[in-house]
Coordinates of C-alpha atoms and ligand atoms in Angstrom, one line a residue:
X1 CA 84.0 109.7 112.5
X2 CA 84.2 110.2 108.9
X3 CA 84.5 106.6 106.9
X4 CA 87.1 107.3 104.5
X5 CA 90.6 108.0 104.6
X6 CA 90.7 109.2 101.1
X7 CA 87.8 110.4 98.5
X8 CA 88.9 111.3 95.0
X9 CA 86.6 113.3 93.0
X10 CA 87.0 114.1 88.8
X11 CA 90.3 113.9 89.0
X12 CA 92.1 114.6 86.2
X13 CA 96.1 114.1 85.5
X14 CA 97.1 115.8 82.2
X15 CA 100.9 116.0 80.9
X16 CA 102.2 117.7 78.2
X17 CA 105.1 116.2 76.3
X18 CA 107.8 117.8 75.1
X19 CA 108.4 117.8 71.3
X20 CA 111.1 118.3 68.8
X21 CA 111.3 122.3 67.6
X22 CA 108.9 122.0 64.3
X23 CA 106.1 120.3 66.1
X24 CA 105.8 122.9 69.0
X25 CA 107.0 126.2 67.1
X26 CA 105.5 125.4 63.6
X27 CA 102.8 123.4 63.4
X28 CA 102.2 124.7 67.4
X29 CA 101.2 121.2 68.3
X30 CA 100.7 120.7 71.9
X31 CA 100.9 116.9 72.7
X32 CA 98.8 116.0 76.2
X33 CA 99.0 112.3 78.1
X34 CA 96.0 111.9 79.7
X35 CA 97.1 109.7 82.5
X36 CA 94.5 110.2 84.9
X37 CA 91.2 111.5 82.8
X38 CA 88.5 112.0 85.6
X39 CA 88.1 109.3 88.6
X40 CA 85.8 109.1 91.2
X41 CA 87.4 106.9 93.9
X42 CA 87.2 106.1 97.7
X43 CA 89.6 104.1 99.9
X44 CA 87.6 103.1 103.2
X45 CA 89.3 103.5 106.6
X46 CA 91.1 100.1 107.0
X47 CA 90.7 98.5 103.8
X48 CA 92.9 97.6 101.1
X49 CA 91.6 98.5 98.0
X50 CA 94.4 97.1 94.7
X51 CA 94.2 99.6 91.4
X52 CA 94.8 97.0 89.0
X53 CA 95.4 97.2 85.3
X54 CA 98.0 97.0 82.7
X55 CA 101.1 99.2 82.6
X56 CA 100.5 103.1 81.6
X57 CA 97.2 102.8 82.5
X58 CA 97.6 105.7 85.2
X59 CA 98.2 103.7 88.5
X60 CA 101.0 105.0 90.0
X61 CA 100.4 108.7 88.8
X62 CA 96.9 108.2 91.3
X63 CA 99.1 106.9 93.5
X64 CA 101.3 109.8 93.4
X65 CA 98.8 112.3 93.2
X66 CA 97.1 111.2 96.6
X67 CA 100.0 111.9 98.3
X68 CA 100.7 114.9 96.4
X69 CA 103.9 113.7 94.3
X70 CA 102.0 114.6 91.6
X71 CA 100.4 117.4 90.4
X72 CA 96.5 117.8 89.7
X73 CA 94.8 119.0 86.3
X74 CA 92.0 119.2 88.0
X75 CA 89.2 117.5 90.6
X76 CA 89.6 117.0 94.4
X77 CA 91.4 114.9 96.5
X78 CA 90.5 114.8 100.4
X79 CA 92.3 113.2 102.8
X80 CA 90.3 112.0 106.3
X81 CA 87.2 114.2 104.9
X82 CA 89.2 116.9 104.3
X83 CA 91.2 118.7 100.8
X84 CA 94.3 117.8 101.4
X85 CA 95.9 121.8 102.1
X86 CA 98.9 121.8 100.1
X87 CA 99.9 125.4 101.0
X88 CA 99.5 124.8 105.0
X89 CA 102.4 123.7 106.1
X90 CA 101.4 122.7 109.6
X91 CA 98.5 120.4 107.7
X92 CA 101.0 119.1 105.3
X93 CA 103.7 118.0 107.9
X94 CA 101.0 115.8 109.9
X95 CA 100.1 114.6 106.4
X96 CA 102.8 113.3 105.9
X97 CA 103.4 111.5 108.7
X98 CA 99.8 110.1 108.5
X99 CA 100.2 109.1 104.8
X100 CA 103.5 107.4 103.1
X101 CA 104.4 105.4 100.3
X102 CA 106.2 102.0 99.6
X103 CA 107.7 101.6 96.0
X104 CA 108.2 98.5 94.4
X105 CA 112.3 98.6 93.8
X106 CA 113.4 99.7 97.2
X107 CA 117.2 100.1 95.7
X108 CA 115.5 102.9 94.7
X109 CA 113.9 104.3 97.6
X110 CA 116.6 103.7 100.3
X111 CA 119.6 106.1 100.1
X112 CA 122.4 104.0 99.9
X113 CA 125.0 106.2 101.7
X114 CA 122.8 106.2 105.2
X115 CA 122.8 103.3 107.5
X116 CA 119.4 101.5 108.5
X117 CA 118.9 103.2 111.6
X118 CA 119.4 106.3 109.8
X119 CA 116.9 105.5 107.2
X120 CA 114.1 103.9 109.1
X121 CA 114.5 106.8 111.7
X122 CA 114.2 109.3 108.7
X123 CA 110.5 110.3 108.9
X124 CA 110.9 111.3 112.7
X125 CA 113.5 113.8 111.9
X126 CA 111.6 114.9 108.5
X127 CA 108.6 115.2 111.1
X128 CA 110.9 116.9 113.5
X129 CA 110.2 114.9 115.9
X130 CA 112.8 114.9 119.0
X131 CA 113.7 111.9 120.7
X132 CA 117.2 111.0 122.6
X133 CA 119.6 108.3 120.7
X134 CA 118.4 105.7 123.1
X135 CA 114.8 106.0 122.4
X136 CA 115.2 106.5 118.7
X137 CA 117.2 102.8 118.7
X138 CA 114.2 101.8 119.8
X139 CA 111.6 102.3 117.7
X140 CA 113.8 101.6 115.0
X141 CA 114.4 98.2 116.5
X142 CA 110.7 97.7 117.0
X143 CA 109.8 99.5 113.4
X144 CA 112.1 96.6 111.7
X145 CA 111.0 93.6 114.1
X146 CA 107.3 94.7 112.9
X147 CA 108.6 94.6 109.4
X148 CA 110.0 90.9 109.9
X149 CA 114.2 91.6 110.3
X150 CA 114.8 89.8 113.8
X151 CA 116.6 90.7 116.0
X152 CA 116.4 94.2 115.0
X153 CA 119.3 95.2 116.4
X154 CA 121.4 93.1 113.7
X155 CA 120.6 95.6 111.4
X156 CA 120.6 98.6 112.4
X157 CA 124.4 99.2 111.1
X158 CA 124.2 98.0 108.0
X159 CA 123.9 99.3 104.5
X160 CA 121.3 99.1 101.4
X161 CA 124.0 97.1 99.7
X162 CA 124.7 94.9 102.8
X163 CA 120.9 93.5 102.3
X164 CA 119.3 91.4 100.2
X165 CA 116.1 92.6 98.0
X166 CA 113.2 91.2 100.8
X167 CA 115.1 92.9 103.6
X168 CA 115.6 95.5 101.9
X169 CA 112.0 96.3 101.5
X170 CA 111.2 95.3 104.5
X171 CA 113.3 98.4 105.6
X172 CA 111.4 100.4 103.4
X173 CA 108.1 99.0 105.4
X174 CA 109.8 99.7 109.0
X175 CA 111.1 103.4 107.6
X176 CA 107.1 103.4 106.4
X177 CA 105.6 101.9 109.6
X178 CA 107.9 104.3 112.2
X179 CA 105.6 106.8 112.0
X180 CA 102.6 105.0 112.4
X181 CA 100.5 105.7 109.7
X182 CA 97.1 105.8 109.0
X183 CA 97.2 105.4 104.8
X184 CA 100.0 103.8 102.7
X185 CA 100.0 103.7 98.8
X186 CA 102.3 100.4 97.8
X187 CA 103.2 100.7 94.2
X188 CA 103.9 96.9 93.2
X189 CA 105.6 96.7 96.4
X190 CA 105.8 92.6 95.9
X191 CA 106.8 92.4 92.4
X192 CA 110.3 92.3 92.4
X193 CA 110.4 90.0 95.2
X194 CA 110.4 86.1 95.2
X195 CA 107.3 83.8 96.4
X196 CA 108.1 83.3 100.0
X197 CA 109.5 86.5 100.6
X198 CA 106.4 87.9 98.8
X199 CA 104.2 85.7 101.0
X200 CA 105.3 87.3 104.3
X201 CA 105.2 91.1 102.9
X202 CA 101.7 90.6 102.2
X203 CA 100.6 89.1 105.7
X204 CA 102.7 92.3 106.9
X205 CA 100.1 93.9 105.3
X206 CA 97.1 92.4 106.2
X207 CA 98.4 92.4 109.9
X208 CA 99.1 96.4 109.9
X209 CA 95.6 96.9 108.3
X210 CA 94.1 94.1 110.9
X211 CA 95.9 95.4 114.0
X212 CA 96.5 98.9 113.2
X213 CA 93.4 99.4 111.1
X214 CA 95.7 101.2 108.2
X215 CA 94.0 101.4 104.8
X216 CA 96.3 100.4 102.1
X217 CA 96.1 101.8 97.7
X218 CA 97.7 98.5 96.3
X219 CA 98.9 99.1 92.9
X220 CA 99.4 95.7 91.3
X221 CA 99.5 94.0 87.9
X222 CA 98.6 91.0 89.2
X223 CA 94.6 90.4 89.7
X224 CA 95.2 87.2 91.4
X225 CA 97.4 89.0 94.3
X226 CA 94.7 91.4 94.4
X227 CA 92.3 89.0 95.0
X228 CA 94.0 87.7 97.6
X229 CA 94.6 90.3 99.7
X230 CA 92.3 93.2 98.7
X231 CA 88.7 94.1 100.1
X232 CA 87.9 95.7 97.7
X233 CA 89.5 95.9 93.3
X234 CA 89.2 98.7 90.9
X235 CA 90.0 98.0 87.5
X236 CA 91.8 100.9 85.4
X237 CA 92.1 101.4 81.9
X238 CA 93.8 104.3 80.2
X239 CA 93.4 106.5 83.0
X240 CA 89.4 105.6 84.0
X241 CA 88.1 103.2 86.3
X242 CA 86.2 100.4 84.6
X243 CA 84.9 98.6 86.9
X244 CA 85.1 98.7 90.9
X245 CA 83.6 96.1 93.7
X246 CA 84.6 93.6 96.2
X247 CA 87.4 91.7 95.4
X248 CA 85.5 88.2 95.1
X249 CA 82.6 90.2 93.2
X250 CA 85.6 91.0 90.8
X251 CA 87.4 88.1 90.4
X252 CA 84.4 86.1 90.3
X253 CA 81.5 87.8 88.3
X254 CA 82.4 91.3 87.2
X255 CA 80.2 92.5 84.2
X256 CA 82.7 94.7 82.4
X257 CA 84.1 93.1 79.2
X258 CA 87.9 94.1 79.8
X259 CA 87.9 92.7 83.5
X260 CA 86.2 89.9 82.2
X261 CA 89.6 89.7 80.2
X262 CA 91.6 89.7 82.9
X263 CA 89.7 87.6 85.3
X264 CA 89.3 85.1 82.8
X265 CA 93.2 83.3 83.6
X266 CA 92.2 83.5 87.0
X267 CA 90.7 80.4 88.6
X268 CA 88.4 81.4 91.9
X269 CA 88.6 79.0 94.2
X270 CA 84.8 77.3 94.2
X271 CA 84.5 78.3 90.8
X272 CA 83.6 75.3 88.9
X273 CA 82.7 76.8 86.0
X274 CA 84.6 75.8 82.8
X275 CA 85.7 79.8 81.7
X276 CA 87.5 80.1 78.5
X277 CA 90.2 82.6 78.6
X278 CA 89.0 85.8 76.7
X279 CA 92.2 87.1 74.3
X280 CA 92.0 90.9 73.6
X281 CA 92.7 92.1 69.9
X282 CA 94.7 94.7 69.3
X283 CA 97.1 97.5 71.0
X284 CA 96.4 99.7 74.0
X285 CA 95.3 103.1 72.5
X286 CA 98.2 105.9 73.2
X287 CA 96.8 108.1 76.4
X288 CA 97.5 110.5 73.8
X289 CA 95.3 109.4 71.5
X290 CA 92.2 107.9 73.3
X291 CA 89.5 107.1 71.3
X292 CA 86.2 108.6 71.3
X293 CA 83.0 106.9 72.7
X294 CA 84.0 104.2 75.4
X295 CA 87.5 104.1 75.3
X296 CA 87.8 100.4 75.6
X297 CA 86.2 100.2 72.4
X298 CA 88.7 99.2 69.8
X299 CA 89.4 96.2 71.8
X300 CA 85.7 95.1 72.9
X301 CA 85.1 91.5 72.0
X302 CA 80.8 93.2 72.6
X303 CA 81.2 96.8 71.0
X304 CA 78.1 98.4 69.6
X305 CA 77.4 101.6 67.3
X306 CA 76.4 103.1 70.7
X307 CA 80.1 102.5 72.0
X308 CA 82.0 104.3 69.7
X309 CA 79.7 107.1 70.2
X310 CA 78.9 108.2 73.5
X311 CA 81.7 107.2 76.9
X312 CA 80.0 104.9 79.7
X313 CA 80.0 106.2 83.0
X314 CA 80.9 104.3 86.2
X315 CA 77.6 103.5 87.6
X316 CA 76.4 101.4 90.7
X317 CA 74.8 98.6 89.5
X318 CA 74.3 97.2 92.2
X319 CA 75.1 97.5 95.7
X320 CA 78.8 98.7 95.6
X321 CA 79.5 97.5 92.4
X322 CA 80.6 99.9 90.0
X323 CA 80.7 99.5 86.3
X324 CA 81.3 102.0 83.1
X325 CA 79.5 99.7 80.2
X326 CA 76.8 100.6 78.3
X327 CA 75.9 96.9 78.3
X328 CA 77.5 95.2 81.3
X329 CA 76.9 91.0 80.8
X330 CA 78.8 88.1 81.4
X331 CA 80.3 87.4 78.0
X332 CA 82.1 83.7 79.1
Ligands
ATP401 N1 105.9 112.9 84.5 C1 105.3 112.4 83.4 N2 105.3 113.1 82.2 C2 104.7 112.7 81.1 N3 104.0 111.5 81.1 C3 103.9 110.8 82.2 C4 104.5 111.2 83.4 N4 104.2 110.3 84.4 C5 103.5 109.3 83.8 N5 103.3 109.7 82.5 C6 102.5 108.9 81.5 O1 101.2 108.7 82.1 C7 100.7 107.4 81.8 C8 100.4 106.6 83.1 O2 101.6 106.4 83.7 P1 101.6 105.6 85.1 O3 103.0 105.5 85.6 O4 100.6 106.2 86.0 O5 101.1 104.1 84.7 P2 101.0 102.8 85.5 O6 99.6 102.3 85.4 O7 101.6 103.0 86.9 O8 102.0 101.8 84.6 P3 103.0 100.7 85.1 O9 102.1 99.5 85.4 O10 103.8 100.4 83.9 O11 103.8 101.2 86.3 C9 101.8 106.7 80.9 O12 101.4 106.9 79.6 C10 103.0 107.5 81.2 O13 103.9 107.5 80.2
SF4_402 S1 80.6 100.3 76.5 FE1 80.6 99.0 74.7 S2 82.8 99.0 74.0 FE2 82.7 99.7 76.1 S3 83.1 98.0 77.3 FE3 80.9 98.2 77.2 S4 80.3 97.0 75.5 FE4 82.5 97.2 75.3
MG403 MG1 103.2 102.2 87.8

């Protein structure tokens, strides 16, 4: 059996933005956003591995590209040991039934003319799957009493509007989890959510990848809710990975400077250590503009001449711990 459910290799997500008349006809500028500029990246069967790093930093166009809602520059993506076939249709339909995506505003994502039942039941028709009325009632009953809304059967009539934020993104888990499958990418799925509600979304989570062995792509701000439920943390940063490893080799002793940064509000349980929080000067670069040499340079509390000259690659430093620093240290 192969061991991961998704391998990414040098993949690269360029867009070009579209300019006012003089800049593209004139001066035939051609403005690219390097959102995703070369990533290695694995996600192991049954794990949940969090993408964390500040906004624009190319998490949710990874996301997107996995499960090809967004188009690749270049590199390889492979899904189950295989590249993912976009031109076969027969692959692509059990693709997508085997890999789906939760969003983090489910207003969004749920169409607010169809009822629940007709939205949770939406990937079996997508999937063509046929089932009588009967038996379609329920696995949508069981789909939402997996996703927490008991008795099921209260809600099957009801409307986006008719439910409050938690439920209704617990709809979007039961319209996720009705076909069973094996790989979800949730995109700040808890964010717009309050603490309990948050709480029990992320035990959903850690139940569907505990009793269903589903591997999970968390997208998250938040290092500490990474930390919690993640096996495993990459850190992003204007579209590279900076540093990758098991979630308590993250939080507690990651080597690159800029998750040093970020772990450094968090406090790790058995941590005694007195840290002192580690303030970044200056502005994110434009992913238009990165700068040359390590591209977290202009911001490095540690940069050398070496830095600004020649761009770290994400090595294993040690045993699956990843890190793209010329000089990886503990700088607290
Ligand atoms: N369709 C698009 N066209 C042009 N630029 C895009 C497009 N999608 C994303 N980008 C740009 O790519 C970069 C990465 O965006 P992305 O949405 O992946 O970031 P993110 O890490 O998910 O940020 P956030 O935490 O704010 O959601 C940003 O600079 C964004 O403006
Ligand atoms: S390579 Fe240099 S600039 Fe980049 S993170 Fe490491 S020390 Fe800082
Ligand atoms: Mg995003």
């Amino acid at each position: 059996m192969y061991n991961n459910i998704v391998d990414i290799q040098n993949l690269k997500i360029y867009f070009q933005i579209r300019q006012g008349f003089v800049e593209e006809v004139i001066k035939r500028e051609k403005k690219i956003v390097k959102a995703v500029d070369n990533i290695d990246l694995s996600i192991k069967k049954g794990e949940i591995l969090s993408l964390v790093g500040e906004s624009g930093s190319g998490k949710t166009t990874t996301g997107r590209a996995i499960l090809q809602l967004a188009k690749k520059t270049d590199g390889k993506i492979l899904f189950d040991g295989d590249e993912i076939n976009r031109k076969d249709k027969k692959y692509m339909h059990t693709f997508r039934e085997r890999a789906q995506m939760i969003f983090q505003d489910p207003y969004q994502s749920l169409n607010p003319k169809f009822m629940v039942i007709d939205i949770v039941a939406e990937p079996l028709q997508l999937m063509k799957i046929k089932i009588s009325q009967e038996e379609k009632i329920k696995k949508v009953i069981k789909a939402l009493e997996f996703a927490g809304l008991k008795p099921g059967k209260d809600y099957l009539y009801r409307y986006p509007h008719e439910l409050s934020g938690g439920q209704r993104q617990r709809v979007s888990i039961a319209t996720c989890f009705i076909v069973s499958p094996d790989f979800i990418v949730a995109d700040e799925p808890v964010s717009m959510l309050d603490a309990s509600v948050r709480a029990d979304i992320l035990k959903l989570f850690v139940s569907m990848k505990e009793q269903k062995d589903t591997s999970f792509l968390f997208i998250t701000h938040d290092l500490a809710l990474a930390w919690l439920i993640s096996d495993r943390i990459a850190i992003m940063y204007l579209g590279k990975i900076m540093e990758m490893g098991s979630a308590d080799l993250i939080a507690g002793s990651c080597l690159h400077p800029y998750s040093q940064a970020l772990t450094s509000v968090l406090a790790v349980v058995g941590d005694k250590r007195k840290k002192k929080r580690i303030v970044l000067e200056g502005e994110t670069p434009s992913p238009m503009n990165i700068p040359k040499g390590c591209r977290f340079h202009t911001r490095c509390p540690i940069c050398q001449k070496k830095c600004k000259q020649s761009e770290p690659e994400l090595k294993e430093i040690s045993s699956g711990h990843f890190v793209a620093c010329h000089f990886p240290q503990k700088i607290n």
